[in-house]
Tab-separated table of C-alpha atoms in Angstrom:
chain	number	residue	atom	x	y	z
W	64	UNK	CA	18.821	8.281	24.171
W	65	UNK	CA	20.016	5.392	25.954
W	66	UNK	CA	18.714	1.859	24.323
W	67	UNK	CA	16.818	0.799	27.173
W	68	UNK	CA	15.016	3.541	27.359
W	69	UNK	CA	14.264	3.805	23.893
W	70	UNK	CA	13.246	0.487	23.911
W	71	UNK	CA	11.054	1.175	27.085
W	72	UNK	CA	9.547	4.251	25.084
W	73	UNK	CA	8.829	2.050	21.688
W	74	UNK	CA	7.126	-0.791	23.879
W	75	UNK	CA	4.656	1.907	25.571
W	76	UNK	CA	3.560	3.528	22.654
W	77	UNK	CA	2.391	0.134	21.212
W	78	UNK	CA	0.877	-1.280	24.444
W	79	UNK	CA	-0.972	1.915	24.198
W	80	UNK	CA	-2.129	1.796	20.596
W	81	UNK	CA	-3.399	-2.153	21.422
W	82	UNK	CA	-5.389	-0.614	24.257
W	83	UNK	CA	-6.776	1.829	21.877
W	84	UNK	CA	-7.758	-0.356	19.165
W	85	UNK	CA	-8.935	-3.246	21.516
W	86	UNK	CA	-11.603	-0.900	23.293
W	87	UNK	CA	-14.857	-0.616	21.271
W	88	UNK	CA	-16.355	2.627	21.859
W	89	UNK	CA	-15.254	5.698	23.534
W	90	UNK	CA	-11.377	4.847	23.245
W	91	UNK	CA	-12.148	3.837	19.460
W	92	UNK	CA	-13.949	7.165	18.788
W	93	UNK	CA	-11.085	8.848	20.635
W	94	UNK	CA	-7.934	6.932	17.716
W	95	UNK	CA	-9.991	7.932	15.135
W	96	UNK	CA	-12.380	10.611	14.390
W	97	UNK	CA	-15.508	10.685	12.741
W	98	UNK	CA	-14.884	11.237	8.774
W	99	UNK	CA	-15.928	14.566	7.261
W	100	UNK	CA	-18.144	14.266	4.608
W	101	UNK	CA	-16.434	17.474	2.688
W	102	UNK	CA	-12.720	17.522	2.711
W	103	UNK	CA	-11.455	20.174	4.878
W	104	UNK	CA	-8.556	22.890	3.608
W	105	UNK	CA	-6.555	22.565	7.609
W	106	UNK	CA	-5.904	19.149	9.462
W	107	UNK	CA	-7.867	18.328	12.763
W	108	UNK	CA	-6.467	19.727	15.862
W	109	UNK	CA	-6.063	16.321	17.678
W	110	UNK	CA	-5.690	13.032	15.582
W	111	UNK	CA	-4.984	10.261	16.068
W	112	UNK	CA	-2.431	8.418	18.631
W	113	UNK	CA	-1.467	5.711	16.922
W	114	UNK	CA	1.495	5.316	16.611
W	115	UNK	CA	2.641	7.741	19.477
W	116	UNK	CA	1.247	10.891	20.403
W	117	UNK	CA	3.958	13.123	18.027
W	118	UNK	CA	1.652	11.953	15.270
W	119	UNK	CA	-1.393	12.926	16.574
W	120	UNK	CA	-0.096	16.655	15.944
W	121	UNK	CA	-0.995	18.848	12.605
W	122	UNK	CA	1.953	19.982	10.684
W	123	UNK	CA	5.140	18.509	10.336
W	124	UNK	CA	7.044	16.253	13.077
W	125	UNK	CA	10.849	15.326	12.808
W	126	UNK	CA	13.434	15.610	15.010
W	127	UNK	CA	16.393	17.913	13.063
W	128	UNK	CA	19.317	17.520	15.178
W	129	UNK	CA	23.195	17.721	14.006
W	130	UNK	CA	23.658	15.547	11.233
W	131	UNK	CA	20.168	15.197	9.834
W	132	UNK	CA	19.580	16.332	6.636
W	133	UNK	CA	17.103	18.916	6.122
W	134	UNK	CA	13.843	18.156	5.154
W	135	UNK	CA	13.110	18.960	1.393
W	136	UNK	CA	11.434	22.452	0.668
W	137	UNK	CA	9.104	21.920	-2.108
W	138	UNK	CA	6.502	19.861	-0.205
W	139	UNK	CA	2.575	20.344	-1.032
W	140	UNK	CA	0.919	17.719	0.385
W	141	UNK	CA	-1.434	17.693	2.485
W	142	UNK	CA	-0.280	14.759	3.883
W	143	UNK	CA	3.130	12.734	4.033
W	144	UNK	CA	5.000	9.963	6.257
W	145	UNK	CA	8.600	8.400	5.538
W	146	UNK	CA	9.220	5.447	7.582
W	147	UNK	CA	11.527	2.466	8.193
W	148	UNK	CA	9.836	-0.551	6.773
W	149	UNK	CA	11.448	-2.818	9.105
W	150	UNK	CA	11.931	-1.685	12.230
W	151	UNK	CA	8.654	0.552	11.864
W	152	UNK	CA	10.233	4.145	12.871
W	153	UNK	CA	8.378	6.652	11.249
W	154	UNK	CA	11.525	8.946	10.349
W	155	UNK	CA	9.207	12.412	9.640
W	156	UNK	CA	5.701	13.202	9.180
W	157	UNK	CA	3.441	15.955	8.085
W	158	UNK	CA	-0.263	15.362	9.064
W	159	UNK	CA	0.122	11.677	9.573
W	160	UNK	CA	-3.626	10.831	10.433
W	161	UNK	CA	-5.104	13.699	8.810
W	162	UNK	CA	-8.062	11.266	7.355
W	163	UNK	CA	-8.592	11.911	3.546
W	164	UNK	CA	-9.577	10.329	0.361
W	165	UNK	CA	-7.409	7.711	-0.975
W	166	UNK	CA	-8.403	7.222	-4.233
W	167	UNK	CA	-7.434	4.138	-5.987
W	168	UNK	CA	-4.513	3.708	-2.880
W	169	UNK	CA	-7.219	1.886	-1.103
W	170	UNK	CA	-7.094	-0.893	-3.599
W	171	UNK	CA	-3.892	-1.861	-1.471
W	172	UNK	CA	-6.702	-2.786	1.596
W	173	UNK	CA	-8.727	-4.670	-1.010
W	174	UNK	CA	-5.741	-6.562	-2.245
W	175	UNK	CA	-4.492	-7.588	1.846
W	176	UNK	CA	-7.826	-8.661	2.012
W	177	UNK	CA	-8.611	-10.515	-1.101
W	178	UNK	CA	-5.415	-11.948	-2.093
W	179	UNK	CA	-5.783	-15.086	-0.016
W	180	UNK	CA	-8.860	-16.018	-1.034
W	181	UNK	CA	-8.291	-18.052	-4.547
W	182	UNK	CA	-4.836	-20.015	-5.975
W	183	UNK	CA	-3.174	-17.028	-8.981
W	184	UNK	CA	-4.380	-19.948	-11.530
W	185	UNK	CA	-8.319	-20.031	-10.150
W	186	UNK	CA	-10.627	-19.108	-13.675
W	187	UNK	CA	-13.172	-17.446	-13.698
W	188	UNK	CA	-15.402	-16.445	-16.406
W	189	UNK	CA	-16.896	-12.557	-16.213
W	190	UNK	CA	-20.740	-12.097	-16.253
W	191	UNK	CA	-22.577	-8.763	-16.934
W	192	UNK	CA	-23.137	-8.583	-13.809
W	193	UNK	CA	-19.939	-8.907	-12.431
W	194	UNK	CA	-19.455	-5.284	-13.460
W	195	UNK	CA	-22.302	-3.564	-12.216
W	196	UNK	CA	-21.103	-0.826	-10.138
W	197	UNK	CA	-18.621	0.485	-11.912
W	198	UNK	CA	-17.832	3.941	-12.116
W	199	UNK	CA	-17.984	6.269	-14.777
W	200	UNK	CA	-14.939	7.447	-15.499
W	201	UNK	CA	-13.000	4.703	-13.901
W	202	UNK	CA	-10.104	3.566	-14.898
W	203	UNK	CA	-9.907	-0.086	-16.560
W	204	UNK	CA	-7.751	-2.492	-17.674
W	205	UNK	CA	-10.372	-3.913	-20.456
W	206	UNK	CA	-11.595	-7.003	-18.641
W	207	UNK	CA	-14.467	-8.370	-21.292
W	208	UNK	CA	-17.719	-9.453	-20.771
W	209	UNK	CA	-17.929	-13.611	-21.637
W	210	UNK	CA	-14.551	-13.846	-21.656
W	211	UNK	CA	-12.522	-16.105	-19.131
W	212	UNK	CA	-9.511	-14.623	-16.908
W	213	UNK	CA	-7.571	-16.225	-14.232
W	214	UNK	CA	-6.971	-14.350	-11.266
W	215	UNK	CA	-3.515	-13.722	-11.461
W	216	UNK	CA	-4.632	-12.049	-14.980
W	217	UNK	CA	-7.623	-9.735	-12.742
W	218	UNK	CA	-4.723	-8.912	-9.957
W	219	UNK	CA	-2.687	-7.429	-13.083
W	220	UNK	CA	-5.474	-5.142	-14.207
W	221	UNK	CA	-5.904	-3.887	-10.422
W	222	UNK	CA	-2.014	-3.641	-10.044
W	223	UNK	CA	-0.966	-2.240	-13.157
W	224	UNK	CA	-3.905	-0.766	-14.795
W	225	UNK	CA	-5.538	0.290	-11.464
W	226	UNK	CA	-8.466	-1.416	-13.274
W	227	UNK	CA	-11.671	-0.856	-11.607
W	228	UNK	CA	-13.433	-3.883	-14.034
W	229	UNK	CA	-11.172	-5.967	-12.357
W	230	UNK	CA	-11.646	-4.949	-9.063
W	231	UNK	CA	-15.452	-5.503	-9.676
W	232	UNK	CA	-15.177	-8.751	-10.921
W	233	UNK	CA	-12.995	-9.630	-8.129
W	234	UNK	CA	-15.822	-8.747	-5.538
W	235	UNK	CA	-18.419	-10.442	-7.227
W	236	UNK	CA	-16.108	-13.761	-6.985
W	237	UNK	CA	-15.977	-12.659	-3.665
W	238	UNK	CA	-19.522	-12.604	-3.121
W	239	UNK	CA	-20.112	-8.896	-3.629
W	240	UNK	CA	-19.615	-5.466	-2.313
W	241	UNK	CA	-20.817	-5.356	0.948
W	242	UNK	CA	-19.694	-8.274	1.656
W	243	UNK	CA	-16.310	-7.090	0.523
W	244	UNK	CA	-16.125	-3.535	2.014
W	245	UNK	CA	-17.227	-5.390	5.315
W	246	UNK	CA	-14.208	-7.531	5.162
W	247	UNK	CA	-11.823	-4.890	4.095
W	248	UNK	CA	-12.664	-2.797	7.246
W	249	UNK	CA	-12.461	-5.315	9.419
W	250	UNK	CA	-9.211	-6.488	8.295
W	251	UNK	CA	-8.507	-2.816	8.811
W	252	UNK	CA	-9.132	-2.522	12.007
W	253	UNK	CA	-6.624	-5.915	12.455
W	254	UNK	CA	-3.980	-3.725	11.366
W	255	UNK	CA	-4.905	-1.082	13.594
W	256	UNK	CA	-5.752	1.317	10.438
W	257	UNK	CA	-8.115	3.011	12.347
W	258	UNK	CA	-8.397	6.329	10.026
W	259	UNK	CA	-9.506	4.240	7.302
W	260	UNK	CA	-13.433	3.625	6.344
W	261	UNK	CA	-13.894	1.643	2.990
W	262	UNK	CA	-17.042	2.602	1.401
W	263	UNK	CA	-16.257	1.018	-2.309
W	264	UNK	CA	-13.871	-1.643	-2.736
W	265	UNK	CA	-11.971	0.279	-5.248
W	266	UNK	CA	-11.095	3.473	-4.136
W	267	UNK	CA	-13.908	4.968	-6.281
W	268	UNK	CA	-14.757	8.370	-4.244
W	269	UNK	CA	-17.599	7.884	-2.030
W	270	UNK	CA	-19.379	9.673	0.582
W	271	UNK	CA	-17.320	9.037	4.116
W	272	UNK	CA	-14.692	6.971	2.225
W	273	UNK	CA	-11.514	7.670	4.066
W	274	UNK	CA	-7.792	6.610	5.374
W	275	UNK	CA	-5.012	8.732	6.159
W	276	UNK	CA	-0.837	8.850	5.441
W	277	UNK	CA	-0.703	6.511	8.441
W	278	UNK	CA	-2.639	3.772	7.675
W	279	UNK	CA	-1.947	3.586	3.893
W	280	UNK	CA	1.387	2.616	4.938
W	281	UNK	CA	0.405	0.509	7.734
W	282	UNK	CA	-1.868	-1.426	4.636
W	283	UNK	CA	1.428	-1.578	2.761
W	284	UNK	CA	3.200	-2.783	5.217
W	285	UNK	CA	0.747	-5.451	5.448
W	286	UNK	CA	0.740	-6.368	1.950
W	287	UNK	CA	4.346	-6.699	1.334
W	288	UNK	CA	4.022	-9.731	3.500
W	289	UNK	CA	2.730	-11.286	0.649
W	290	UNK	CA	4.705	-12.646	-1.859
W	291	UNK	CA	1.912	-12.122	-5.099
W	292	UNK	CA	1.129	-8.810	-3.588
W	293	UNK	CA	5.152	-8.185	-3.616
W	294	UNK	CA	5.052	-9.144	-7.325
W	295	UNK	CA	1.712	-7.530	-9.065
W	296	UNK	CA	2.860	-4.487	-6.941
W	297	UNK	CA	6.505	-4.396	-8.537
W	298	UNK	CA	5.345	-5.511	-12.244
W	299	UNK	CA	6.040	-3.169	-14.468
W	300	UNK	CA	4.757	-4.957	-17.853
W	301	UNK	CA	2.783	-8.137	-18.817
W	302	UNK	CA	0.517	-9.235	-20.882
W	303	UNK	CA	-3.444	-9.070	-20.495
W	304	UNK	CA	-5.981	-11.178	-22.323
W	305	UNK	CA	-7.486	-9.723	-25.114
W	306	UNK	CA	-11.149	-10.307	-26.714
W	307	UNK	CA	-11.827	-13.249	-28.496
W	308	UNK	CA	-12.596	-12.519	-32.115
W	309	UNK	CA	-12.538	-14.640	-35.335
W	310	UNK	CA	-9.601	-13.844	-37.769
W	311	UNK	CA	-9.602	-13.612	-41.483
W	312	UNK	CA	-10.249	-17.760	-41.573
W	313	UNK	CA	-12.903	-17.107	-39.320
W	314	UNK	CA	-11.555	-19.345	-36.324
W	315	UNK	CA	-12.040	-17.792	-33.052
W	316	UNK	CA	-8.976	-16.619	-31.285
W	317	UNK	CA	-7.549	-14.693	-28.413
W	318	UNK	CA	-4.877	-12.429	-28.319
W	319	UNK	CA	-3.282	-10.192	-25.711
W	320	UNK	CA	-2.259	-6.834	-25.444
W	321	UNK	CA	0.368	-5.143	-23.340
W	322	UNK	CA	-0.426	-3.328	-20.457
W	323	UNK	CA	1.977	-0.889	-18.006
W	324	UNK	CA	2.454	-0.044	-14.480
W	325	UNK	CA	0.867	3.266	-14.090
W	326	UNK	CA	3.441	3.858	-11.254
W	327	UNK	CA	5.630	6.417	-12.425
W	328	UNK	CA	8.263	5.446	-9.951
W	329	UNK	CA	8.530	2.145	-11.292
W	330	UNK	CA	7.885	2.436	-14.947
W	331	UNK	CA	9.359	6.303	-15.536
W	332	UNK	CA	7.889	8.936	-17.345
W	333	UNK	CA	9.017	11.755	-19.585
W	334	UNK	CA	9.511	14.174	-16.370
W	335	UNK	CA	9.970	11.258	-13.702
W	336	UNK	CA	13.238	8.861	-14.178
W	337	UNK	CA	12.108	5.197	-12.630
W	338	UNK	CA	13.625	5.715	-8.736
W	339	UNK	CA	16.688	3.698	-8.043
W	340	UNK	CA	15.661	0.578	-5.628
W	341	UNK	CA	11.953	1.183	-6.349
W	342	UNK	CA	9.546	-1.793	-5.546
W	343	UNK	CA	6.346	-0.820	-5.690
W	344	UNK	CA	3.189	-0.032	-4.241
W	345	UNK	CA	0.245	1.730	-5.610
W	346	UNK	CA	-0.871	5.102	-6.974
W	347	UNK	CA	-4.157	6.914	-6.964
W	348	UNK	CA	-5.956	9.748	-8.301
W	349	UNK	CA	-9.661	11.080	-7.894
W	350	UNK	CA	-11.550	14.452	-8.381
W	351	UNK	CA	-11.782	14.226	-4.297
W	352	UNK	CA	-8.087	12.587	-3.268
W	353	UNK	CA	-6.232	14.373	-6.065
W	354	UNK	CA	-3.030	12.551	-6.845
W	355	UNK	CA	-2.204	9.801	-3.712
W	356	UNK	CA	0.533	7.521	-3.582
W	357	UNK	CA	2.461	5.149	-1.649
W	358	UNK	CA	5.774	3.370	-2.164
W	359	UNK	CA	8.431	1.135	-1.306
W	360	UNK	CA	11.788	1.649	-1.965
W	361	UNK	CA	15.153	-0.250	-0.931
W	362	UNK	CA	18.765	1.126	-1.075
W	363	UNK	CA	22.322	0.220	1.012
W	364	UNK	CA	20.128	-2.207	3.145
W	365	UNK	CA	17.294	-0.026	4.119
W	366	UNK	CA	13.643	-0.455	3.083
W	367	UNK	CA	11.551	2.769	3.206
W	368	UNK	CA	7.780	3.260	2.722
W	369	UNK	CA	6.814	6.825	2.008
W	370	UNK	CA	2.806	7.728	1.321
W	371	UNK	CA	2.125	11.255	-0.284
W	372	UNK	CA	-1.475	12.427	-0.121
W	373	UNK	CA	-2.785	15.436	-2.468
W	374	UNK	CA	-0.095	17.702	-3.293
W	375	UNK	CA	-1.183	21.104	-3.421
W	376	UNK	CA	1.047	21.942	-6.357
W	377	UNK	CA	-0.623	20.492	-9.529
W	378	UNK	CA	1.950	20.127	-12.163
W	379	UNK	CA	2.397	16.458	-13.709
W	380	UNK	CA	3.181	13.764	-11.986
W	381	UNK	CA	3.964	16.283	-8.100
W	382	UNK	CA	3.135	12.909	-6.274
W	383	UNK	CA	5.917	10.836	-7.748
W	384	UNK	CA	8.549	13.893	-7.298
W	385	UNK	CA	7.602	14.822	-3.441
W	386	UNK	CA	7.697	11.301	-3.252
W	387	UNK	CA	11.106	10.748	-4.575
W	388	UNK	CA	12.156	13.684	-2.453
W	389	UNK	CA	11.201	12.099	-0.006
W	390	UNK	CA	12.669	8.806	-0.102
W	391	UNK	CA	16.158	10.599	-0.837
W	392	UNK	CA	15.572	12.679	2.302
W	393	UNK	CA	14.855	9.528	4.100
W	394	UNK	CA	18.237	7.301	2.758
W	395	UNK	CA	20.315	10.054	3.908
W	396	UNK	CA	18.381	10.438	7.021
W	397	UNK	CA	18.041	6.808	8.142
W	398	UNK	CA	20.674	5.864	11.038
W	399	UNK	CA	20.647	9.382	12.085
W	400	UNK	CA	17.473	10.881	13.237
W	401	UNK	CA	15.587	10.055	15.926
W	402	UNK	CA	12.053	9.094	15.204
W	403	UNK	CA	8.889	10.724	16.052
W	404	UNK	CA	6.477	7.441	15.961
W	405	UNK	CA	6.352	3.807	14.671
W	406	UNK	CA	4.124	1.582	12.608
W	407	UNK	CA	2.620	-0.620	15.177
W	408	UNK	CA	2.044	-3.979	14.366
W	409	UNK	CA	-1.249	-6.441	13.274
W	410	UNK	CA	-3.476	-6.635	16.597
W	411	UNK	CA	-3.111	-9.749	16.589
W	412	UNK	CA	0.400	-9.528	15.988
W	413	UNK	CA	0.815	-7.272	19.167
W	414	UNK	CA	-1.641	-9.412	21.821
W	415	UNK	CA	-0.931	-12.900	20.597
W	416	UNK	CA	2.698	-13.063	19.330
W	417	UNK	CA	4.170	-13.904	16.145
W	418	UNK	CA	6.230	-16.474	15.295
W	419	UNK	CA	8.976	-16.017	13.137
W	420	UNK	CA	8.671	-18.082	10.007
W	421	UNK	CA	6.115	-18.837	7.564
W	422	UNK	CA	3.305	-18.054	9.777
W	423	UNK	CA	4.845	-14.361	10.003
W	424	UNK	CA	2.509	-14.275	5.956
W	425	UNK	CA	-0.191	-15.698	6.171
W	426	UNK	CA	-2.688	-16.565	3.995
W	427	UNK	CA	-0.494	-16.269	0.803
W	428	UNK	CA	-2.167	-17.108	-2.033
W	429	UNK	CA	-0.381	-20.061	-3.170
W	430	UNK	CA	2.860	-19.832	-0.971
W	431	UNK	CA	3.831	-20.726	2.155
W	432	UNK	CA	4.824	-16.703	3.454
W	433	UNK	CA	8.592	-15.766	4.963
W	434	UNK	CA	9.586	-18.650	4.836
W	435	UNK	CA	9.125	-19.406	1.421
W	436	UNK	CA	11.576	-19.208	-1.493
W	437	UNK	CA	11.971	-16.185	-2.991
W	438	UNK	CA	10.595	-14.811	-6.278
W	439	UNK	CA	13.476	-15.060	-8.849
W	440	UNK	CA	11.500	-12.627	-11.292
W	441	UNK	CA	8.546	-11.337	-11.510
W	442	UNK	CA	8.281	-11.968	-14.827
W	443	UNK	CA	8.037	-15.633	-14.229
W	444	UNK	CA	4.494	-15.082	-14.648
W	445	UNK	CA	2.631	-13.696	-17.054
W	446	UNK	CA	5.426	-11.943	-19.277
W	447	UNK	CA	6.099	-9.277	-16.490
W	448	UNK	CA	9.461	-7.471	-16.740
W	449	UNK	CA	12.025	-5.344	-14.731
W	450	UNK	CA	12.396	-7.241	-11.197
W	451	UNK	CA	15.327	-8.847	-9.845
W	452	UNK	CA	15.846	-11.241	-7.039
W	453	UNK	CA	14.604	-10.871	-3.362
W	454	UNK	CA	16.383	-9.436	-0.616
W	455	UNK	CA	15.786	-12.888	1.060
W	456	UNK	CA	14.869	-11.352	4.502
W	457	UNK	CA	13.889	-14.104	7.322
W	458	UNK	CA	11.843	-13.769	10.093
W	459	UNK	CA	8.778	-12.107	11.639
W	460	UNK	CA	6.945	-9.702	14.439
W	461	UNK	CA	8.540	-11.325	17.844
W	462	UNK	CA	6.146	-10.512	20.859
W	463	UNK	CA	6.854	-10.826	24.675
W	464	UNK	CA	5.369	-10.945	27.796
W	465	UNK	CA	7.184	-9.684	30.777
W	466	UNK	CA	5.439	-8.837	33.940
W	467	UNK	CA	2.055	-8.154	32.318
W	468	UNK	CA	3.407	-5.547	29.846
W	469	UNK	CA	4.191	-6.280	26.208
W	470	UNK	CA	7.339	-5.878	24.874
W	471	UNK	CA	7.541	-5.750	21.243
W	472	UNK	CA	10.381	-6.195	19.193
W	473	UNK	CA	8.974	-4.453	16.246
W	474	UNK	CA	11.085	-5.604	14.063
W	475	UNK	CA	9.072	-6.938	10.883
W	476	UNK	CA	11.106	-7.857	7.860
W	477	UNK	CA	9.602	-7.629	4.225
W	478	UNK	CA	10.330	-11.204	3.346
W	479	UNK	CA	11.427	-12.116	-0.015
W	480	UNK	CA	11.252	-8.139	-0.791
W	481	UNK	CA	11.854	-7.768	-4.628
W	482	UNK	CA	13.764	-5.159	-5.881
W	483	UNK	CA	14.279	-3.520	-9.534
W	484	UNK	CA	17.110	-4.288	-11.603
W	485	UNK	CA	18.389	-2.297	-14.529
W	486	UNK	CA	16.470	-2.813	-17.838
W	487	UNK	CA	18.306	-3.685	-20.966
């Protein structure tokens, strides 16, 4: 396909998805359906268009053409996407909008959200009420009542640990869970992640709670702006305060225990080697989502994002492998097929205009965004091992006007991206 008409083609499919997600009724209802409050066994017959109409299609969308790899065979989920995390071209798809539970992938939206909110060295000390809420069964990171945490110590727990204590504690600095789930969908609906509905702020199944392949990526996407999201997300050790207890002299003190990425990718496991150029995100797994995951790799200059959503097949650790399959399908493939949608950008991002620069992150905790240094290690904070240096990636989402239309260079660089580096 010639360039200008490919570049005609990319810059209609996101003026349309902006005129989707700027109308705030009928069109709405029409880019995302209603959630189901049972999971269904077969995808929706029209989903949504986000993104381009191929993805509004059940079953599996590529374009195999000479010189594309084939896709891999043992694929279960219900749900998958591989895309460029650049440029945006989603590469292949199976059931792209198909809106399920994400399990404790929707932490990633709470994250977006929250991060901005307090400097990494902000204290705060937990009450009992702080973890009301919680889930039985959750998963924690061992956050202590009457103890004292910092924040970049709570974003551990949620990163590594998947800690639902921390989460909790989080919203209650936040002011609480409505007040939080409010503020993660809206900020969803900002980044056009119109399958998603947050019901509980940590991925905790609840009635109606939903997102899709799509928009878990698009959250990612997001997220990876951020340079603390970049490292919590790509830790794959560090050490979390303990409890405060009196020793044999009987002086108080506080130790700390060690606590691991529960990202098989990133921190291997005895059937899953760590993936070569891993960088993150964020796994998940509920009775109702079953095992959920997306991640972020980088290899010979290319940055993929690939979200797997409830395998079918149930033996240990399926996500990680289809995952892995996937990324491997999508090195090889990258250059050479021709995509079947995009990740469109930020609303705002697509009706205002970006500048490159800085502003292209903002609200970094504590940093100044793209434009900013990049993270050396993230184990420059809080004992955190395994990452290398960033890929030291400039710029941002460029946006232009020409005669009334928008033309979007949707290019969006992961700025400062870290990447893994080989353990001693």
């Amino acid at each position: 396909m010639p360039a200008s008409e490919k570049t005609v083609r990319r810059s209609l499919l996101v003026a349309s998805a902006v005129l989707l997600s700027t109308a705030l009724t009928a069109p709405a209802a029409l880019a995302a359906p209603k959630p189901s409050t049972t999971p269904s066994s077969t995808p929706p017959a029209n989903m949504s268009v986000v993104g381009g109409e191929r993805l509004a299609k059940p079953g599996t969308q590529v374009n195999l053409a000479a010189g594309v790899p084939v896709l891999p065979k043992e694929l279960s989920a219900r749900s998958w996407i591989v895309a460029d995390a650049e440029s945006g071209d989603v590469l292949a798809a199976h059931n792209a909008h198909w809106r399920l539970a994400p399990a404790s992938t929707l932490k990633m939206l709470f994250a977006d959200t929250l991060l901005p909110k307090w400097p990494a060295t902000t204290t705060h000390r937990v009450q009992t009420s702080d973890m009301a809420g919680v889930g039985p069964g959750s998963s924690m990171v061992g956050v202590k009542e009457n103890e004292t945490y910092t924040v970049h110590d709570l974003w551990l727990g949620v990163f590594l640990r998947s800690g639902n204590d921390a989460v909790h504690v989080l919203t209650a600095m936040n002011g609480g869970v409505d007040k939080t789930v409010a503020e993660m969908n809206a900020h969803a609906k900002e980044l056009q992640a119109l399958d998603t509905t947050a019901v509980s702020p940590d991925g905790y199944d609840a009635p109606g709670q939903v997102s899709s392949a799509y928009d878990l990526t698009l959250i990612a996407r997001s997220g990876l702006q951020k340079k603390d999201f970049r490292e919590y997300c790509s830790t794959v050790r560090a050490q979390f305060p303990g409890e405060t207890k009196k020793n044999k002299k009987g002086k108080r003190v506080r130790g700390s225990f060690e606590i691991q990425n529960t990202n098989r990718l990133l921190s291997g496991d005895y059937d899953v080697p760590v993936y070569q150029g891993i960088a993150g995100v964020k796994n998940g797994n509920t009775t109702n989502a079953g095992a959920t995951f997306t991640g972020v790799a980088e290899r010979g200059g290319k940055v993929l994002l690939v979200t797997v959503m409830n395998p079918r097949k149930k033996e240990s650790n399926e996500v990680y492998k289809e995952t892995a399959r996937l990324f491997d399908w999508g090195f090889a493939a990258a250059g050479k097929v021709e995509p079947v949608g995009e990740l469109v950008p930020p609303r705002g991002a697509a009706q205002a205009g970006a500048a490159p620069g800085p502003s292209a992150s903002p609200g970094e905790a504590g940093g100044t965004g793209a434009g900013s240094k990049p993270v050396a290690s993230a184990d420059a904070v809080g004992g955190a091992d395994g990452m290398g240096v960033a890929l030291g990636i400039a710029g941002g989402v460029l946006v232009l006007l020409a005669g009334g239309a928008f033309l979007v260079n949707r290019r969006w660089p992961l700025p400062d991206l870290v990447r893994r580096r080989p353990r001693p």
